[in-house]
């Protein structure tokens, strides 16, 4: 096992990784910006290195500074966490070139899934069902309009380099195509420096369902069931649950087998998530995330597996050591993302936390790096805590979540706690009756 690793991240996820390391006897090195001098990830780590000024581009994205920190502290490996450099194939490659282990997939798998056209083509080759659409990039308007006529309107035009909901346009008729194509291309060029686009049939009321996988790079791959992440606002997830209220055991086993068969063919290593749209009982691949995800704890709670521990283990070259039979799913789990934002306008609310009391008790987990007196900096993502609840049934989970939200005190900044309190008393939510558009509609009506 590694003796010491560097955690190239901040906030709750840096703590999450630190915790797994400590339980495995691994020492940790934190890196931080000047704005994060007093951050909990720095306080808890065995060693820390300041890697630059507040702006992420000069600190948490500063590859040279991070590799220097790894060199001077003599670590064995680097965990990239979530966001920042976690899906940067060049970084993964440079980590390895400098003689460290990258705790994640190979650079080749990161690249493969980072470009959406390549990912879609690869998914099709591997037998993963995709949305009907173009076979690769559409080169010109005529080709796109001909194809859209075959697929049937509405269609969605997507940038191959897209992400976070950027670089997508829906066209409802042939007349709209030329305009939407050029809009999508110019947005993609400006945002990602790549104007390649492809088209798919537009699904009107799908759910967002993603399957958690874990592979050892030797062909052993298991899945940890699915998460329902349909509750989003402007492509930001708000609340996630596992299992999905929309799937039965047959659908779960079917999609699980499809993804594990596929990823075992490419000998996928580390944690990963395959995202699907789910409509009328069918799954349609949209993308794959080659990293740990913010909502990974709900899968951990349901499967009783420490995903970061497993990432560390397989990164050393160890085989998974168990098969799908060993994965037993139990009960229900929900995660509420608590952001330092106004609960109605979502305007960020950085500043000092004056009071803090986290809920506890059976089945309650809080992943957070904040504390009373901590100042939430304005430079980074506004996620300050994740409340993760587990219960033996969905109803027990909901009752527990309600009481945990009531106990949660975060004073001094606005948070999304009141939004969650309202959300979990909505009949549609309680009935599990929601799609990817439900939350925005509901918020518009409030
Ligand atoms: C779609 C779609 C409908 N049809 N693709 C949004 C982000 C990106 N990951 C994929 N997205 C979508 N792709 C087809 N063919 C609708 C969305 C979409 C969405 C997907 C998941 C969660 C929330 C969403 C909100 C709006 C649109």
Coordinates of C-alpha atoms and ligand atoms in Angstrom, one line a residue:
X1 CA 0.0 0.0 0.0
X2 CA 1.1 3.6 -0.5
X3 CA 2.8 5.2 2.5
X4 CA 2.0 8.8 1.6
X5 CA -0.2 10.4 -1.0
X6 CA -0.9 14.0 -2.1
X7 CA -4.5 15.1 -2.3
X8 CA -4.8 17.7 -5.1
X9 CA -8.1 19.2 -4.0
X10 CA -9.8 21.2 -1.3
X11 CA -13.0 21.2 0.8
X12 CA -15.2 18.3 1.7
X13 CA -13.7 16.0 -0.9
X14 CA -10.2 16.5 0.3
X15 CA -11.4 15.5 3.7
X16 CA -13.2 12.5 2.3
X17 CA -10.0 11.3 0.8
X18 CA -7.9 12.1 3.8
X19 CA -10.3 10.0 6.0
X20 CA -10.0 7.0 3.8
X21 CA -6.2 7.3 3.9
X22 CA -6.0 7.6 7.7
X23 CA -8.0 4.5 8.1
X24 CA -5.6 2.7 5.8
X25 CA -2.5 4.0 7.6
X26 CA -1.5 6.3 4.7
X27 CA -0.1 9.7 5.4
X28 CA -1.5 12.7 3.6
X29 CA -0.1 15.9 2.0
X30 CA -2.6 18.7 1.5
X31 CA -2.0 21.4 -1.1
X32 CA -3.7 24.8 -0.8
X33 CA -4.1 28.3 -2.1
X34 CA -3.3 31.3 0.0
X35 CA -7.1 31.7 0.5
X36 CA -7.2 28.2 2.1
X37 CA -4.5 28.7 4.8
X38 CA -7.1 28.0 7.6
X39 CA -9.0 25.3 5.7
X40 CA -9.8 22.1 7.4
X41 CA -8.2 20.0 4.7
X42 CA -4.9 21.7 5.5
X43 CA -5.4 21.4 9.3
X44 CA -6.1 17.6 9.1
X45 CA -3.3 16.6 6.7
X46 CA 0.0 15.4 7.9
X47 CA 1.8 17.9 5.8
X48 CA 0.7 20.8 3.6
X49 CA 2.2 22.9 0.8
X50 CA 0.9 26.3 -0.4
X51 CA 0.7 26.1 -4.2
X52 CA -0.4 29.6 -5.2
X53 CA -2.8 32.5 -5.0
X54 CA -6.6 32.1 -4.6
X55 CA -7.6 31.8 -8.2
X56 CA -7.9 28.1 -9.1
X57 CA -6.1 28.6 -12.3
X58 CA -3.0 29.5 -10.3
X59 CA -3.4 27.0 -7.5
X60 CA -5.6 23.9 -7.7
X61 CA -5.2 23.8 -11.5
X62 CA -1.5 24.6 -11.3
X63 CA 0.1 21.3 -12.5
X64 CA 3.7 22.5 -12.1
X65 CA 3.1 23.6 -8.5
X66 CA 1.3 20.4 -7.6
X67 CA 4.0 18.2 -9.1
X68 CA 6.6 20.2 -7.3
X69 CA 4.8 19.7 -4.0
X70 CA 4.6 16.0 -4.7
X71 CA 8.3 15.9 -5.4
X72 CA 9.4 17.8 -2.3
X73 CA 7.1 15.9 0.0
X74 CA 8.1 12.5 -1.5
X75 CA 4.6 11.1 -2.0
X76 CA 3.9 7.8 -3.8
X77 CA 0.7 8.8 -5.5
X78 CA -1.7 11.7 -6.2
X79 CA -5.5 11.7 -5.8
X80 CA -7.1 14.4 -7.9
X81 CA -10.5 14.4 -6.1
X82 CA -13.4 15.9 -8.0
X83 CA -13.4 18.8 -10.5
X84 CA -10.1 20.7 -10.9
X85 CA -7.6 18.2 -12.5
X86 CA -9.6 15.1 -12.0
X87 CA -10.6 14.5 -15.6
X88 CA -7.5 16.1 -17.2
X89 CA -5.7 13.3 -19.1
X90 CA -2.6 15.4 -19.6
X91 CA -2.3 15.8 -15.8
X92 CA -2.8 12.0 -15.2
X93 CA 0.0 11.4 -17.8
X94 CA 2.3 13.9 -16.2
X95 CA 1.7 12.5 -12.8
X96 CA 2.9 9.1 -14.1
X97 CA 5.8 10.6 -16.0
X98 CA 7.0 12.1 -12.8
X99 CA 7.0 8.7 -11.1
X100 CA 3.9 9.0 -9.1
X101 CA 0.8 6.8 -9.3
X102 CA -2.4 8.6 -10.5
X103 CA -5.3 7.5 -8.3
X104 CA -7.8 7.2 -11.1
X105 CA -8.2 5.7 -14.6
X106 CA -5.6 5.6 -17.3
X107 CA -5.0 8.9 -19.3
X108 CA -6.3 7.0 -22.4
X109 CA -9.7 6.2 -20.7
X110 CA -10.0 9.8 -19.4
X111 CA -9.4 11.1 -23.0
X112 CA -11.8 8.5 -24.5
X113 CA -14.6 9.6 -22.3
X114 CA -13.7 13.4 -22.2
X115 CA -14.6 13.8 -25.8
X116 CA -18.3 13.1 -26.1
X117 CA -18.3 11.9 -29.7
X118 CA -15.5 9.4 -29.0
X119 CA -17.3 8.4 -25.8
X120 CA -20.6 7.8 -27.7
X121 CA -18.8 5.8 -30.4
X122 CA -17.0 3.8 -27.8
X123 CA -20.2 3.1 -25.9
X124 CA -21.9 1.9 -29.0
X125 CA -19.0 -0.5 -29.8
X126 CA -19.2 -1.8 -26.2
X127 CA -22.9 -2.5 -26.5
X128 CA -24.1 0.3 -24.3
X129 CA -27.4 1.7 -25.6
X130 CA -27.2 5.2 -26.9
X131 CA -29.7 7.9 -28.0
X132 CA -30.4 7.6 -31.7
X133 CA -28.3 10.2 -33.5
X134 CA -25.3 11.0 -35.7
X135 CA -22.5 8.6 -36.2
X136 CA -19.8 10.9 -35.1
X137 CA -19.5 14.7 -35.8
X138 CA -21.9 16.4 -38.3
X139 CA -19.6 18.2 -40.8
X140 CA -22.1 20.5 -42.4
X141 CA -25.7 21.8 -42.2
X142 CA -27.0 19.6 -45.1
X143 CA -25.8 16.4 -43.5
X144 CA -27.3 17.5 -40.1
X145 CA -30.7 18.4 -41.6
X146 CA -30.9 15.2 -43.6
X147 CA -30.0 13.2 -40.5
X148 CA -32.5 15.1 -38.3
X149 CA -35.2 14.3 -40.8
X150 CA -34.4 10.6 -40.3
X151 CA -34.2 10.8 -36.6
X152 CA -37.3 12.9 -36.3
X153 CA -37.7 16.3 -34.5
X154 CA -37.0 17.6 -31.9
X155 CA -33.3 16.9 -32.0
X156 CA -30.5 18.1 -29.7
X157 CA -27.2 19.5 -31.0
X158 CA -24.3 18.9 -28.6
X159 CA -20.7 20.0 -28.6
X160 CA -18.3 17.1 -28.4
X161 CA -16.2 19.1 -25.9
X162 CA -19.3 20.2 -23.9
X163 CA -19.9 19.8 -20.3
X164 CA -21.9 21.2 -17.4
X165 CA -24.9 21.7 -19.8
X166 CA -22.9 24.2 -22.0
X167 CA -22.9 23.7 -25.7
X168 CA -26.3 22.2 -26.3
X169 CA -29.2 23.5 -28.5
X170 CA -32.6 21.9 -29.2
X171 CA -34.1 22.2 -32.8
X172 CA -37.8 21.6 -33.3
X173 CA -37.9 21.7 -37.1
X174 CA -35.6 21.8 -40.2
X175 CA -36.1 25.6 -40.3
X176 CA -34.4 26.0 -36.9
X177 CA -31.5 23.8 -37.8
X178 CA -29.0 26.1 -39.5
X179 CA -29.4 28.8 -36.8
X180 CA -29.1 26.3 -33.9
X181 CA -26.1 24.6 -35.5
X182 CA -24.2 27.8 -35.9
X183 CA -25.2 28.9 -32.3
X184 CA -24.0 25.6 -30.9
X185 CA -20.7 25.7 -32.9
X186 CA -19.9 29.3 -31.9
X187 CA -20.7 28.7 -28.2
X188 CA -18.6 25.5 -28.2
X189 CA -15.7 27.3 -30.0
X190 CA -15.8 30.1 -27.4
X191 CA -16.1 27.9 -24.4
X192 CA -14.0 24.9 -25.3
X193 CA -12.0 25.9 -28.4
X194 CA -13.6 23.1 -30.3
X195 CA -16.6 23.6 -32.6
X196 CA -17.3 19.9 -33.4
X197 CA -20.9 19.0 -32.8
X198 CA -23.1 15.9 -33.1
X199 CA -26.9 15.4 -33.0
X200 CA -29.2 13.1 -31.0
X201 CA -33.0 12.6 -30.8
X202 CA -34.2 15.0 -28.0
X203 CA -35.8 13.1 -25.1
X204 CA -38.5 15.3 -23.6
X205 CA -39.1 13.9 -20.1
X206 CA -36.3 11.6 -19.1
X207 CA -34.8 10.9 -15.7
X208 CA -31.1 11.2 -15.1
X209 CA -29.9 7.8 -13.9
X210 CA -26.2 7.0 -13.4
X211 CA -24.5 3.7 -12.6
X212 CA -21.6 3.7 -10.2
X213 CA -18.8 1.3 -11.3
X214 CA -15.5 0.2 -9.9
X215 CA -12.8 -1.6 -11.9
X216 CA -9.3 -2.9 -11.2
X217 CA -7.7 -2.4 -14.6
X218 CA -7.4 -6.2 -15.0
X219 CA -10.9 -6.8 -16.3
X220 CA -12.7 -7.1 -13.0
X221 CA -15.6 -4.6 -12.8
X222 CA -18.5 -4.4 -10.4
X223 CA -21.4 -1.9 -10.3
X224 CA -22.8 -0.4 -7.1
X225 CA -26.3 0.2 -8.5
X226 CA -27.7 3.5 -9.7
X227 CA -28.3 6.9 -8.4
X228 CA -31.2 9.1 -9.5
X229 CA -29.9 12.6 -10.1
X230 CA -32.9 14.1 -11.9
X231 CA -33.3 16.9 -9.4
X232 CA -31.1 19.5 -11.0
X233 CA -31.2 23.3 -11.5
X234 CA -29.2 24.7 -14.4
X235 CA -27.3 21.5 -14.6
X236 CA -26.4 21.7 -10.9
X237 CA -27.5 18.6 -9.0
X238 CA -29.5 19.5 -5.8
X239 CA -30.5 16.2 -4.3
X240 CA -29.7 12.6 -5.3
X241 CA -31.1 9.3 -4.2
X242 CA -30.1 5.6 -4.5
X243 CA -31.8 3.4 -5.6
X244 CA -33.9 5.3 -8.1
X245 CA -37.6 5.2 -7.3
X246 CA -38.1 4.6 -11.1
X247 CA -36.3 1.3 -11.5
X248 CA -37.2 -2.2 -10.5
X249 CA -34.7 -5.0 -9.8
X250 CA -34.9 -6.3 -13.4
X251 CA -34.0 -2.9 -15.0
X252 CA -31.2 -2.4 -12.4
X253 CA -29.6 -5.8 -13.1
X254 CA -30.0 -5.3 -16.8
X255 CA -28.2 -1.9 -17.0
X256 CA -25.7 -3.0 -14.4
X257 CA -24.7 -6.0 -16.4
X258 CA -24.5 -4.0 -19.6
X259 CA -22.1 -1.5 -18.0
X260 CA -19.9 -4.0 -16.2
X261 CA -19.6 -6.2 -19.4
X262 CA -18.6 -3.1 -21.4
X263 CA -16.0 -1.7 -18.9
X264 CA -14.5 -5.1 -18.3
X265 CA -13.8 -5.3 -22.0
X266 CA -11.7 -2.1 -21.8
X267 CA -10.2 -3.1 -18.4
X268 CA -11.4 0.1 -16.8
X269 CA -9.6 1.0 -13.6
X270 CA -10.9 3.0 -10.6
X271 CA -14.3 4.5 -9.8
X272 CA -16.4 5.8 -12.7
X273 CA -20.0 6.7 -13.5
X274 CA -22.0 6.0 -16.6
X275 CA -24.8 8.5 -17.1
X276 CA -28.0 7.6 -18.8
X277 CA -31.2 9.3 -19.7
X278 CA -34.1 6.9 -18.8
X279 CA -37.4 7.3 -20.5
X280 CA -40.3 4.8 -21.1
X281 CA -38.3 1.9 -19.6
X282 CA -35.2 2.4 -21.8
X283 CA -31.7 3.6 -21.0
X284 CA -29.7 5.9 -23.2
X285 CA -26.1 6.6 -22.6
X286 CA -25.2 10.3 -22.5
X287 CA -21.7 10.4 -21.0
X288 CA -19.2 8.8 -18.6
X289 CA -17.4 10.5 -15.7
X290 CA -14.0 9.0 -15.1
X291 CA -13.7 10.1 -11.5
X292 CA -15.3 10.0 -8.1
X293 CA -18.5 12.0 -8.0
X294 CA -19.9 14.4 -5.4
X295 CA -22.9 12.1 -4.8
X296 CA -20.8 8.9 -4.4
X297 CA -21.7 8.6 -0.7
X298 CA -25.2 7.5 -1.4
X299 CA -23.9 4.4 -3.3
X300 CA -21.4 3.8 -0.5
X301 CA -24.3 3.8 2.1
X302 CA -26.5 1.4 0.1
X303 CA -23.6 -1.0 -0.8
X304 CA -21.5 -0.5 2.4
X305 CA -18.4 0.0 0.3
X306 CA -15.8 2.7 0.8
X307 CA -15.2 3.9 -2.8
X308 CA -12.1 5.9 -2.0
X309 CA -10.5 3.0 -0.2
X310 CA -11.2 0.8 -3.2
X311 CA -9.7 3.5 -5.5
X312 CA -6.6 3.5 -3.4
X313 CA -6.4 -0.3 -3.4
X314 CA -6.8 -0.8 -7.1
X315 CA -4.3 2.1 -7.8
X316 CA -1.6 -0.1 -6.2
X317 CA -2.3 -2.8 -8.8
X318 CA -4.3 -5.0 -6.4
X319 CA -7.2 -6.9 -8.0
X320 CA -10.7 -6.1 -6.9
X321 CA -10.8 -9.5 -5.1
X322 CA -14.6 -9.9 -5.2
X323 CA -17.3 -10.1 -7.9
X324 CA -20.8 -8.7 -8.4
X325 CA -22.3 -11.3 -6.0
X326 CA -20.4 -9.7 -3.2
X327 CA -22.2 -6.4 -3.8
X328 CA -25.4 -6.4 -1.7
X329 CA -27.6 -3.4 -1.9
X330 CA -29.4 -2.5 1.3
X331 CA -32.0 0.2 2.0
X332 CA -32.2 3.7 0.7
X333 CA -29.9 6.7 0.8
X334 CA -30.4 10.4 -0.1
X335 CA -27.9 13.2 -0.3
X336 CA -28.8 16.9 0.0
X337 CA -26.2 19.3 -1.4
X338 CA -25.9 22.2 1.0
X339 CA -24.5 25.2 -0.8
X340 CA -23.6 28.6 0.6
X341 CA -26.2 30.2 -1.6
X342 CA -29.5 31.9 -1.2
X343 CA -32.2 29.1 -1.2
X344 CA -34.4 30.9 -3.8
X345 CA -32.0 32.9 -6.0
X346 CA -29.0 30.7 -5.6
X347 CA -26.8 33.8 -5.3
X348 CA -23.5 32.7 -3.7
X349 CA -23.2 33.7 0.0
X350 CA -19.5 33.5 1.0
X351 CA -18.5 34.8 4.4
X352 CA -17.9 33.8 8.0
X353 CA -19.8 30.9 9.5
X354 CA -20.9 32.2 12.9
X355 CA -22.7 29.1 14.2
X356 CA -22.4 25.5 13.2
X357 CA -24.2 22.4 14.4
X358 CA -24.2 19.2 12.3
X359 CA -26.9 16.6 12.7
X360 CA -26.0 13.1 13.8
X361 CA -27.5 9.8 14.9
X362 CA -28.1 6.5 13.2
X363 CA -28.0 6.6 9.5
X364 CA -26.8 10.2 9.3
X365 CA -23.5 11.3 7.6
X366 CA -22.2 14.8 7.0
X367 CA -19.3 15.3 4.6
X368 CA -18.1 18.8 5.1
X369 CA -14.9 20.8 5.7
X370 CA -16.6 23.8 7.4
X371 CA -16.5 24.7 11.1
X372 CA -17.8 27.5 13.4
X373 CA -15.6 30.6 12.7
X374 CA -14.6 29.4 9.2
X375 CA -14.8 31.9 6.4
X376 CA -16.2 30.5 3.2
X377 CA -14.0 32.0 0.5
X378 CA -15.6 33.5 -2.6
X379 CA -13.3 31.9 -5.1
X380 CA -14.5 28.3 -5.3
X381 CA -17.6 26.1 -5.7
X382 CA -20.3 27.0 -3.1
X383 CA -20.9 23.4 -1.9
X384 CA -20.1 23.6 1.9
X385 CA -21.7 20.3 3.2
X386 CA -23.4 17.2 2.0
X387 CA -26.0 15.6 4.2
X388 CA -26.3 11.9 3.5
X389 CA -29.0 9.9 5.1
X390 CA -29.5 6.1 5.0
X391 CA -32.7 4.2 6.0
X392 CA -33.9 0.6 5.6
X393 CA -36.7 1.9 3.3
X394 CA -37.2 5.1 1.3
X395 CA -39.8 6.2 3.8
X396 CA -37.5 5.7 6.7
X397 CA -34.8 7.6 4.8
X398 CA -37.2 10.5 4.2
X399 CA -38.3 10.7 7.9
X400 CA -34.7 10.6 9.0
X401 CA -33.7 13.3 6.4
X402 CA -36.5 15.5 7.6
X403 CA -35.3 15.4 11.2
X404 CA -31.6 15.7 10.2
X405 CA -32.4 18.9 8.2
X406 CA -34.2 20.3 11.3
X407 CA -31.1 19.7 13.4
X408 CA -28.7 21.3 11.0
X409 CA -27.6 24.8 12.0
X410 CA -25.3 26.9 9.7
X411 CA -25.3 30.5 10.7
X412 CA -23.7 33.6 9.1
X413 CA -24.2 32.6 5.5
X414 CA -27.2 31.8 3.4
X415 CA -27.6 28.1 2.7
X416 CA -29.9 25.8 0.6
X417 CA -31.1 24.0 3.7
X418 CA -34.5 25.7 3.6
X419 CA -34.9 24.6 -0.1
X420 CA -34.3 21.0 0.9
X421 CA -36.8 21.3 3.8
X422 CA -39.5 22.5 1.3
X423 CA -38.5 20.0 -1.4
X424 CA -38.9 17.0 0.9
X425 CA -42.5 17.8 1.7
X426 CA -43.6 18.0 -2.0
X427 CA -46.0 15.2 -2.9
X428 CA -44.3 14.6 -6.3
X429 CA -40.9 14.2 -4.7
X430 CA -42.4 12.0 -1.9
X431 CA -44.0 9.8 -4.6
X432 CA -40.7 9.6 -6.6
X433 CA -42.6 11.2 -9.4
X434 CA -40.1 13.6 -11.1
X435 CA -38.0 14.0 -14.2
X436 CA -35.0 16.2 -15.1
X437 CA -37.3 19.3 -15.6
X438 CA -39.4 18.9 -12.4
X439 CA -37.2 21.0 -10.0
X440 CA -37.0 24.0 -12.3
X441 CA -40.7 23.9 -13.0
X442 CA -41.4 23.6 -9.3
X443 CA -39.1 26.5 -8.4
X444 CA -40.7 28.6 -11.1
X445 CA -44.1 28.0 -9.6
X446 CA -43.0 28.9 -6.0
Ligands
LIG1 C1 -30.1 15.3 -23.5 C2 -31.4 15.7 -23.1 C3 -32.4 15.2 -23.9 N1 -32.2 14.5 -25.0 N2 -29.9 14.5 -24.6 C4 -27.8 17.9 -20.2 C5 -26.4 17.8 -19.8 C6 -25.7 16.8 -20.5 N3 -25.0 15.9 -19.6 C7 -26.8 16.0 -21.2 N4 -28.0 16.8 -21.0 C8 -29.1 16.4 -21.7 N5 -29.0 15.7 -22.8 C9 -30.9 14.1 -25.3 N6 -30.7 13.4 -26.4 C10 -31.5 16.5 -22.0 C11 -30.4 16.9 -21.3 C12 -30.7 17.7 -20.1 C13 -30.4 17.2 -18.8 C14 -29.9 15.9 -18.6 C15 -29.6 15.5 -17.3 C16 -30.0 16.2 -16.2 C17 -30.5 17.4 -16.4 C18 -30.8 17.9 -17.7 C19 -31.4 19.2 -17.8 C20 -31.6 19.7 -19.1 C21 -31.2 18.9 -20.2

